[in-house]
PDB file of C-alpha atoms in Angstrom:
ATOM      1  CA  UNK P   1      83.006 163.303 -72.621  1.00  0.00           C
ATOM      2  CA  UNK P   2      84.190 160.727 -69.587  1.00  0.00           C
ATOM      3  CA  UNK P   3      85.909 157.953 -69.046  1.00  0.00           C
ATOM      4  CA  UNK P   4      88.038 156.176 -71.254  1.00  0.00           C
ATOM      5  CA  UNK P   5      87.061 159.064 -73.792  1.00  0.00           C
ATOM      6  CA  UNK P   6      88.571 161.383 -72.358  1.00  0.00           C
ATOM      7  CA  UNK P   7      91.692 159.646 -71.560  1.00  0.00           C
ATOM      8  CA  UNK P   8      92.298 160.418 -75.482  1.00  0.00           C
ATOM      9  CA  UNK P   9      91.768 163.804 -75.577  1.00  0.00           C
ATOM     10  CA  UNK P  10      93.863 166.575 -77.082  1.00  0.00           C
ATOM     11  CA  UNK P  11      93.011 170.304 -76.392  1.00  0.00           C
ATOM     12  CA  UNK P  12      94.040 172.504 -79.087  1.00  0.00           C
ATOM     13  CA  UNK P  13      94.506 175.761 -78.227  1.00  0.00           C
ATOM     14  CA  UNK P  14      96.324 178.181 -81.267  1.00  0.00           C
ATOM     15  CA  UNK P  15      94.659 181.246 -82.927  1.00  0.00           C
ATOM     16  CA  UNK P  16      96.077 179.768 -87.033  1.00  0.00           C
ATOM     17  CA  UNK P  17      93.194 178.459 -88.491  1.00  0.00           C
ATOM     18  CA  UNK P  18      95.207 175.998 -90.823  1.00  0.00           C
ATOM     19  CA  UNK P  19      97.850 175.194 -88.211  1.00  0.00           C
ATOM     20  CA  UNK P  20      94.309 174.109 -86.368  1.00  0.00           C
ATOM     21  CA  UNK P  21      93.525 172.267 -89.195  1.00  0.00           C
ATOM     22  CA  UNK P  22      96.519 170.347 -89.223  1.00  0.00           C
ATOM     23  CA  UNK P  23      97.287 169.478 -85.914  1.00  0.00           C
ATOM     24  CA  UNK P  24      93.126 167.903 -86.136  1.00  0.00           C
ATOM     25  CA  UNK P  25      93.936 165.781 -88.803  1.00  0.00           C
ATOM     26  CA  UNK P  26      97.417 164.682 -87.517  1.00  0.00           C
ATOM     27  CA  UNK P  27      95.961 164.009 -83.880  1.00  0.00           C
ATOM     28  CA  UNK P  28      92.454 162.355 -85.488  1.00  0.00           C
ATOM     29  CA  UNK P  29      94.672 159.700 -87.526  1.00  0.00           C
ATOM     30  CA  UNK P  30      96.668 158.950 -84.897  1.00  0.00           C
ATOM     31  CA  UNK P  31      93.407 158.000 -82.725  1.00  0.00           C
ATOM     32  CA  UNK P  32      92.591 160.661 -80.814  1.00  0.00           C
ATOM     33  CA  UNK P  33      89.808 162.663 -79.693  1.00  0.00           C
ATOM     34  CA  UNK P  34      90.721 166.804 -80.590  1.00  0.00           C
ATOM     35  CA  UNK P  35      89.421 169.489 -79.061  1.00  0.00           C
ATOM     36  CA  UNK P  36      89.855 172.823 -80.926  1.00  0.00           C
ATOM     37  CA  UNK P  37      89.693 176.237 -79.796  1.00  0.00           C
ATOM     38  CA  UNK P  38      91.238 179.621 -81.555  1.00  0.00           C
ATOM     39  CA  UNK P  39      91.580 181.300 -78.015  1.00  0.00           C
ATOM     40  CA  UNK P  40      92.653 180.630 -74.203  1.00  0.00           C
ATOM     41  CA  UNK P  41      89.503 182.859 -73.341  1.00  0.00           C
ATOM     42  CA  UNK P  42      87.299 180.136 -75.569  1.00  0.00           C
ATOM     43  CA  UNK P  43      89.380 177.542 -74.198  1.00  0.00           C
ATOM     44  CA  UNK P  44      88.962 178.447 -70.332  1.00  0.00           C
ATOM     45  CA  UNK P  45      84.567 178.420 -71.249  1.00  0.00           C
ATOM     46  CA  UNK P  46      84.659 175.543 -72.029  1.00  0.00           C
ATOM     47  CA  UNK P  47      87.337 173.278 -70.305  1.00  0.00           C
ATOM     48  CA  UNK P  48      85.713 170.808 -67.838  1.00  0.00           C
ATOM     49  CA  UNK P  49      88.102 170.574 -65.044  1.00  0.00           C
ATOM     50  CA  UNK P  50      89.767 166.987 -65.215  1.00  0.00           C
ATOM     51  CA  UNK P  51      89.139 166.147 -68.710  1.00  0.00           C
ATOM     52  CA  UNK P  52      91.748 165.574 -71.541  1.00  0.00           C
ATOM     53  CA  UNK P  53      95.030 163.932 -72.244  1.00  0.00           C
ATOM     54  CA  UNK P  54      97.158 167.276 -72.229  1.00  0.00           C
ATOM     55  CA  UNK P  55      97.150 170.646 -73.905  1.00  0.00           C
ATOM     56  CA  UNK P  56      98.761 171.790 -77.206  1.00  0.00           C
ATOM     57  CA  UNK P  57      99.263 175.133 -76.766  1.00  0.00           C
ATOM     58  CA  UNK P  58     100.294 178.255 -78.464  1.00  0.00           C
ATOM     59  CA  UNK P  59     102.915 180.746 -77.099  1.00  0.00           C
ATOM     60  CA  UNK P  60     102.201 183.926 -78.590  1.00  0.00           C
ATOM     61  CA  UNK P  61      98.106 184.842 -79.455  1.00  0.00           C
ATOM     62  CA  UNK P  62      95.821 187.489 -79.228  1.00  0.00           C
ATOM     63  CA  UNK P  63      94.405 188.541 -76.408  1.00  0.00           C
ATOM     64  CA  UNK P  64      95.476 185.750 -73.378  1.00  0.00           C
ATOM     65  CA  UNK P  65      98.456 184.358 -74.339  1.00  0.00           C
ATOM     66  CA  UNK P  66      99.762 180.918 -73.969  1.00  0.00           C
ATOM     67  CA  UNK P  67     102.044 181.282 -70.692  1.00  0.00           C
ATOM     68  CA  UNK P  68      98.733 183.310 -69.110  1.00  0.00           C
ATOM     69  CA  UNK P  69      96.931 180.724 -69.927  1.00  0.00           C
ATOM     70  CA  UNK P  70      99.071 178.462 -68.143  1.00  0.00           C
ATOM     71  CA  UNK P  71      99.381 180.876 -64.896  1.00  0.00           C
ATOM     72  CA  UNK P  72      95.708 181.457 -65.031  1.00  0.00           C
ATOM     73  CA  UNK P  73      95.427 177.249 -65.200  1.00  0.00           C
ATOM     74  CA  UNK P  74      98.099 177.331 -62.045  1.00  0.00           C
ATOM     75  CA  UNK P  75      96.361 179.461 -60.444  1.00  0.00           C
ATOM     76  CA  UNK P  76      92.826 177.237 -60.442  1.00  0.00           C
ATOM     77  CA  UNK P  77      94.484 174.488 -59.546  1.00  0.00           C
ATOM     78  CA  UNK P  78      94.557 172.571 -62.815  1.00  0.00           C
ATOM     79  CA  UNK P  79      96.838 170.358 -63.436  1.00  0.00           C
ATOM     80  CA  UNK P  80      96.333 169.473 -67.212  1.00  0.00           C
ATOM     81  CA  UNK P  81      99.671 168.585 -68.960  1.00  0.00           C
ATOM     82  CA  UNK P  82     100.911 170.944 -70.797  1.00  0.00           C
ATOM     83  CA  UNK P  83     102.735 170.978 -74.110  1.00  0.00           C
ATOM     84  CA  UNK P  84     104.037 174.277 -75.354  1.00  0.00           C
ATOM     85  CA  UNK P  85     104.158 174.928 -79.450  1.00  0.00           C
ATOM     86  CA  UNK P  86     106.523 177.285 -80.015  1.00  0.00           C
ATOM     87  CA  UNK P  87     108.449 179.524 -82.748  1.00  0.00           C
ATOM     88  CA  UNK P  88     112.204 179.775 -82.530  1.00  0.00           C
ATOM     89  CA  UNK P  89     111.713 183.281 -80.916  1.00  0.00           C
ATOM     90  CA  UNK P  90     109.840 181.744 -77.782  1.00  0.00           C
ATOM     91  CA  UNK P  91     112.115 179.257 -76.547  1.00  0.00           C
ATOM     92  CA  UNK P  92     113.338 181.343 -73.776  1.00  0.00           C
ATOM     93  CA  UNK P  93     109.386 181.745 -72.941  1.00  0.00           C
ATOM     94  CA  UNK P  94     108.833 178.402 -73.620  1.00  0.00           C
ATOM     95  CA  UNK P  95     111.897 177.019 -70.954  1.00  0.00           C
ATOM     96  CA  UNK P  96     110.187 179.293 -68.295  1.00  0.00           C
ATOM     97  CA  UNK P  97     107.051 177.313 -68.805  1.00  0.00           C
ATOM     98  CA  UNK P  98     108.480 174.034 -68.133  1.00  0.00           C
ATOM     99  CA  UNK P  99     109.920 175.560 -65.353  1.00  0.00           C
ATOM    100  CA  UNK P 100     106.483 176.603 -63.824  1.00  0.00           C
ATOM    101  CA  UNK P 101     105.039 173.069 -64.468  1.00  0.00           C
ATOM    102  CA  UNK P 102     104.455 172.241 -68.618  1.00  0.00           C
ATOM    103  CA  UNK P 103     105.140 168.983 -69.731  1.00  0.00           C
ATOM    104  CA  UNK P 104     107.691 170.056 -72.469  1.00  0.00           C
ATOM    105  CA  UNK P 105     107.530 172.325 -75.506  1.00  0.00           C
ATOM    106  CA  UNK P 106     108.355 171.591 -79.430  1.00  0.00           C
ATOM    107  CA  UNK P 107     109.579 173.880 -82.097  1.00  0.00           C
ATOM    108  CA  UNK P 108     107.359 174.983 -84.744  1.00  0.00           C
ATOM    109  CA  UNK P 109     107.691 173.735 -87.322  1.00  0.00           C
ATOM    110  CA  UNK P 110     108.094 170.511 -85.969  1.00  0.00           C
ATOM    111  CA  UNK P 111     108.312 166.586 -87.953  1.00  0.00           C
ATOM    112  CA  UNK P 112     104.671 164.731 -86.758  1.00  0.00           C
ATOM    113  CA  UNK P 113     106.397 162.032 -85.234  1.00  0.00           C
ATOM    114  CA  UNK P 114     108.162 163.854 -82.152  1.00  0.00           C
ATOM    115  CA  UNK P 115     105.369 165.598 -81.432  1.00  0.00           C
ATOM    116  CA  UNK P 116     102.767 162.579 -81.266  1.00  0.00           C
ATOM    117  CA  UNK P 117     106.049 160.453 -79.260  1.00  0.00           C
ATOM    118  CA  UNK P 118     105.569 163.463 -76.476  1.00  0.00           C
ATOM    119  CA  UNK P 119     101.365 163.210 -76.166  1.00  0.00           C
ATOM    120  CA  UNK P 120     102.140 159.124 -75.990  1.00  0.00           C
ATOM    121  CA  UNK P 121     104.768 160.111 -73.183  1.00  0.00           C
ATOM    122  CA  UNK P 122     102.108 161.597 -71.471  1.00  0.00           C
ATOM    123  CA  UNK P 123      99.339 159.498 -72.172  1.00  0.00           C
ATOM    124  CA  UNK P 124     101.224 156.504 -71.548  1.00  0.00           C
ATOM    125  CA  UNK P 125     101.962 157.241 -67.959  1.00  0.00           C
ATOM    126  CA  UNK P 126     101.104 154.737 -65.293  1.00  0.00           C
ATOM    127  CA  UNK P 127      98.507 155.787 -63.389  1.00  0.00           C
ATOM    128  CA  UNK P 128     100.668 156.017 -59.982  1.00  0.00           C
ATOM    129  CA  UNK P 129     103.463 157.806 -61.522  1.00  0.00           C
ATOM    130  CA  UNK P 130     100.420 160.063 -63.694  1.00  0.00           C
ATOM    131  CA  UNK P 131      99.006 161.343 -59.931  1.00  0.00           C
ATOM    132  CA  UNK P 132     102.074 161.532 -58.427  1.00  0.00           C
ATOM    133  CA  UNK P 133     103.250 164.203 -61.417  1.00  0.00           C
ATOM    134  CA  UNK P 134      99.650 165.578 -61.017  1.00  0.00           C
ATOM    135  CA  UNK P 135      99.867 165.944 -57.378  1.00  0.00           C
ATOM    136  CA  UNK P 136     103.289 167.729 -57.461  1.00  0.00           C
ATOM    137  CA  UNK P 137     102.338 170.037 -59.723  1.00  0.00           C
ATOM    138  CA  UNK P 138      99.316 171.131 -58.299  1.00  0.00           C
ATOM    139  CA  UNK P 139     101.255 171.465 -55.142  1.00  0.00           C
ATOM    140  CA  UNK P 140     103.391 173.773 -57.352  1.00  0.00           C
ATOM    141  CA  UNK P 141     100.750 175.254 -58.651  1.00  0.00           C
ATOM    142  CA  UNK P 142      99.532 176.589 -55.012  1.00  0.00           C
ATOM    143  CA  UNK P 143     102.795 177.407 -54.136  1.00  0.00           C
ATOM    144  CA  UNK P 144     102.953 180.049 -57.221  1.00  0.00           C
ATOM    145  CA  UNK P 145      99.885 181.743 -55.202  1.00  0.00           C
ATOM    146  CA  UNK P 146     102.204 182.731 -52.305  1.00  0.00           C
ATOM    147  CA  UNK P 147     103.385 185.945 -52.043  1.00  0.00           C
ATOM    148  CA  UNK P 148     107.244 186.610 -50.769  1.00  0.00           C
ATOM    149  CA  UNK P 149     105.722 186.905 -47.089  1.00  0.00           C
ATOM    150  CA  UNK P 150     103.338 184.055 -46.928  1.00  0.00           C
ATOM    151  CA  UNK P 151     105.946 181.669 -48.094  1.00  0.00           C
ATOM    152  CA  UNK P 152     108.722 182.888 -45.479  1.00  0.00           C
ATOM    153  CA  UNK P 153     105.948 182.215 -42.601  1.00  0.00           C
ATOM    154  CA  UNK P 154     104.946 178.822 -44.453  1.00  0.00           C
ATOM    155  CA  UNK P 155     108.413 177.671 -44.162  1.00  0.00           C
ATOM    156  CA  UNK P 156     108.920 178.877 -40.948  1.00  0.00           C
ATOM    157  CA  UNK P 157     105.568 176.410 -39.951  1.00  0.00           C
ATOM    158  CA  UNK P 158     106.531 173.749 -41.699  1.00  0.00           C
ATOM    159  CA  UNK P 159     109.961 173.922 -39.456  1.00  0.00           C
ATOM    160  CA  UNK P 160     107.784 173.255 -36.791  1.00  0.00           C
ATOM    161  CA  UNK P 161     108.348 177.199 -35.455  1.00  0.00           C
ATOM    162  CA  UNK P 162     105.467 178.437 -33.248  1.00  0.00           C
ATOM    163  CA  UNK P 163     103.857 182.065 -33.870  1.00  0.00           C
ATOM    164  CA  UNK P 164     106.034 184.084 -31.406  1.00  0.00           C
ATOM    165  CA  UNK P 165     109.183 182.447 -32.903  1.00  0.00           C
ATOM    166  CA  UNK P 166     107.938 183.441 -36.707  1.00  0.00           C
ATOM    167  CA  UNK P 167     107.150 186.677 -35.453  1.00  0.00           C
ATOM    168  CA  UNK P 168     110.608 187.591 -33.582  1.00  0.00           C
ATOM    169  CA  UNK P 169     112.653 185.748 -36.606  1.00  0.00           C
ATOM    170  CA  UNK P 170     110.961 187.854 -39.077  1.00  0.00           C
ATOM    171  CA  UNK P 171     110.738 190.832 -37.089  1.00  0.00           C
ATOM    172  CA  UNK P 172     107.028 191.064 -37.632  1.00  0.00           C
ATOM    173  CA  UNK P 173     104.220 191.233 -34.835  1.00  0.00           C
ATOM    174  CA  UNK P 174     101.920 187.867 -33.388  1.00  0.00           C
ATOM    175  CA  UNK P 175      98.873 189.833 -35.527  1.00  0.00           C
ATOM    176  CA  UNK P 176     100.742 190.072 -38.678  1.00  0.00           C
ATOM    177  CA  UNK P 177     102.196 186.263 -38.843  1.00  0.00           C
ATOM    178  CA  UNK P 178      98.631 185.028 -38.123  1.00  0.00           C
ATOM    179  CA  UNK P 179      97.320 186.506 -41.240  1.00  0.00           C
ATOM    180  CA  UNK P 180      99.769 185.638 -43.228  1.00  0.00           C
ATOM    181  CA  UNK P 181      99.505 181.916 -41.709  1.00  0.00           C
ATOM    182  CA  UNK P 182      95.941 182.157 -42.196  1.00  0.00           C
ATOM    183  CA  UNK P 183      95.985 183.263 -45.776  1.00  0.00           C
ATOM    184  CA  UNK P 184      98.997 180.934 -46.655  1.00  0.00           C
ATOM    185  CA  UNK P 185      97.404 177.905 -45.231  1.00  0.00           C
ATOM    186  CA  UNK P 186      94.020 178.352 -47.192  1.00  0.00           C
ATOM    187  CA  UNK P 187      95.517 178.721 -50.384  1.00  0.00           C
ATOM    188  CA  UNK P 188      97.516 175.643 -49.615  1.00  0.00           C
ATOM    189  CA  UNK P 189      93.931 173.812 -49.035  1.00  0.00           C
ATOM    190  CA  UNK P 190      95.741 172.611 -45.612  1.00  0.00           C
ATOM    191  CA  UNK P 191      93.964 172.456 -41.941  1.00  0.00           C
ATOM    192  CA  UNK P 192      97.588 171.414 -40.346  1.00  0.00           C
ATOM    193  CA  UNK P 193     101.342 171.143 -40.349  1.00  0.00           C
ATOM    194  CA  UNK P 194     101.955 167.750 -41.677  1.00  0.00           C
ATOM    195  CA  UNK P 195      99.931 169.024 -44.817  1.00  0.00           C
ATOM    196  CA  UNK P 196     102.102 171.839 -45.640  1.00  0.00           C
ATOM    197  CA  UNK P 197     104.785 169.680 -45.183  1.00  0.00           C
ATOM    198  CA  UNK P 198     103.207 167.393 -47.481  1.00  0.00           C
ATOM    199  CA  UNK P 199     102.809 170.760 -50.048  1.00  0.00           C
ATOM    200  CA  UNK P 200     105.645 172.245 -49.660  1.00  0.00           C
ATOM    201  CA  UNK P 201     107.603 168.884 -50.383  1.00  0.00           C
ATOM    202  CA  UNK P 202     105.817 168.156 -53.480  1.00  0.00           C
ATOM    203  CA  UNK P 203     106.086 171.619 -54.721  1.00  0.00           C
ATOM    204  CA  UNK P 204     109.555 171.947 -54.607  1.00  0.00           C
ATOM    205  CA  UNK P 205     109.894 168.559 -56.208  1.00  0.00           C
ATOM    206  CA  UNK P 206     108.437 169.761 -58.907  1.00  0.00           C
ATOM    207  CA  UNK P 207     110.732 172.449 -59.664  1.00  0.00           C
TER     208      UNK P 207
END
């Protein structure tokens, strides 16, 4: 699928065959394209990176569960929209989620109408305010690939600190600061200051 196709996509992702069922019928009536999947291990075969409106997913499945699946998605650098389905048990789960970057969550069971209201939220997003979300969460989305070290020497760059002043205000050597540069800046996809600053900003916007 492309195009303007896509742009009316649904992923369903939620091991309940009727709950499935449902949410196809609900999301097919109300004019969109659904894609169905029982799994986020079936799911993650066959996603083509880009595609799709957002994600309905399931909290607590078999096997990969939905927050995984959302790390794992953070991790690659996806930035689908997220929207978290969720029994009253989950909430707490389900905050944390929006915290790392999904679009919202709604409580199982939920009335048709709020749910369909939050895909049109998303779908309905001008495209300059659609990247600029995008871009800020995949910016967070990097960040979450930092480890406690990398990030204290990426925010020490971005301060415009040279090497030798990383390494005496962390009280770490030249050798160790340059890996940890290194390693920091290639996860950030950045060749130079201004572009950390650049991630680092939009990262912690999205917060």
């Amino acid at each position: 699928m492309s195009g303007a196709t896509d742009a009316r996509l649904i992923y369903v992702v939620d091991d309940d065959d009727a709950f499935r069922d449902s949410l196809h019928w609900l999301l097919e009536s109300a004019g969109y394209q659904v894609a169905l999947f029982a799994s986020a291990e079936r799911f993650l075969s066959a996603y083509r990176a880009g595609s799709g409106t957002c994600l309905l997913l399931d909290v607590r499945m078999p096997g990969m569960s939905g927050i995984e699946l959302q790390a794992e998605l953070n991790r690659r650098g996806i930035p689908l929209p997220i929207i978290f389905l969720t029994g009253h048990g989950d909430v707490p789960m389900a905050v944390e989620a929006v915290k790392k970057g999904a679009f919202d969550f709604i409580l199982k069971p939920f009335v048709n109408s709020r749910l369909l209201a939050l895909i049109e939220e998303v779908a309905a997003m001008r495209e300059p305010v659609r990247q600029g979300w995008v871009q800020r969460l995949s910016a967070r989305a990097r960040l979450e690939t930092l480890t406690a070290r990398e990030r204290e020497v990426l925010d020490q760059v971005a301060a415009g600190r040279r090497n030798k002043q990383i390494a005496d205000q962390l009280g770490i050597s030249m050798k160790t600061v340059e890996a940890h540069r290194a390693r920091a800046m290639e996860k950030m996809g950045a060749s130079n200051v201004a572009e950390v600053v650049r991630v680092l900003l939009n990262g912690d916007a999205a917060r």
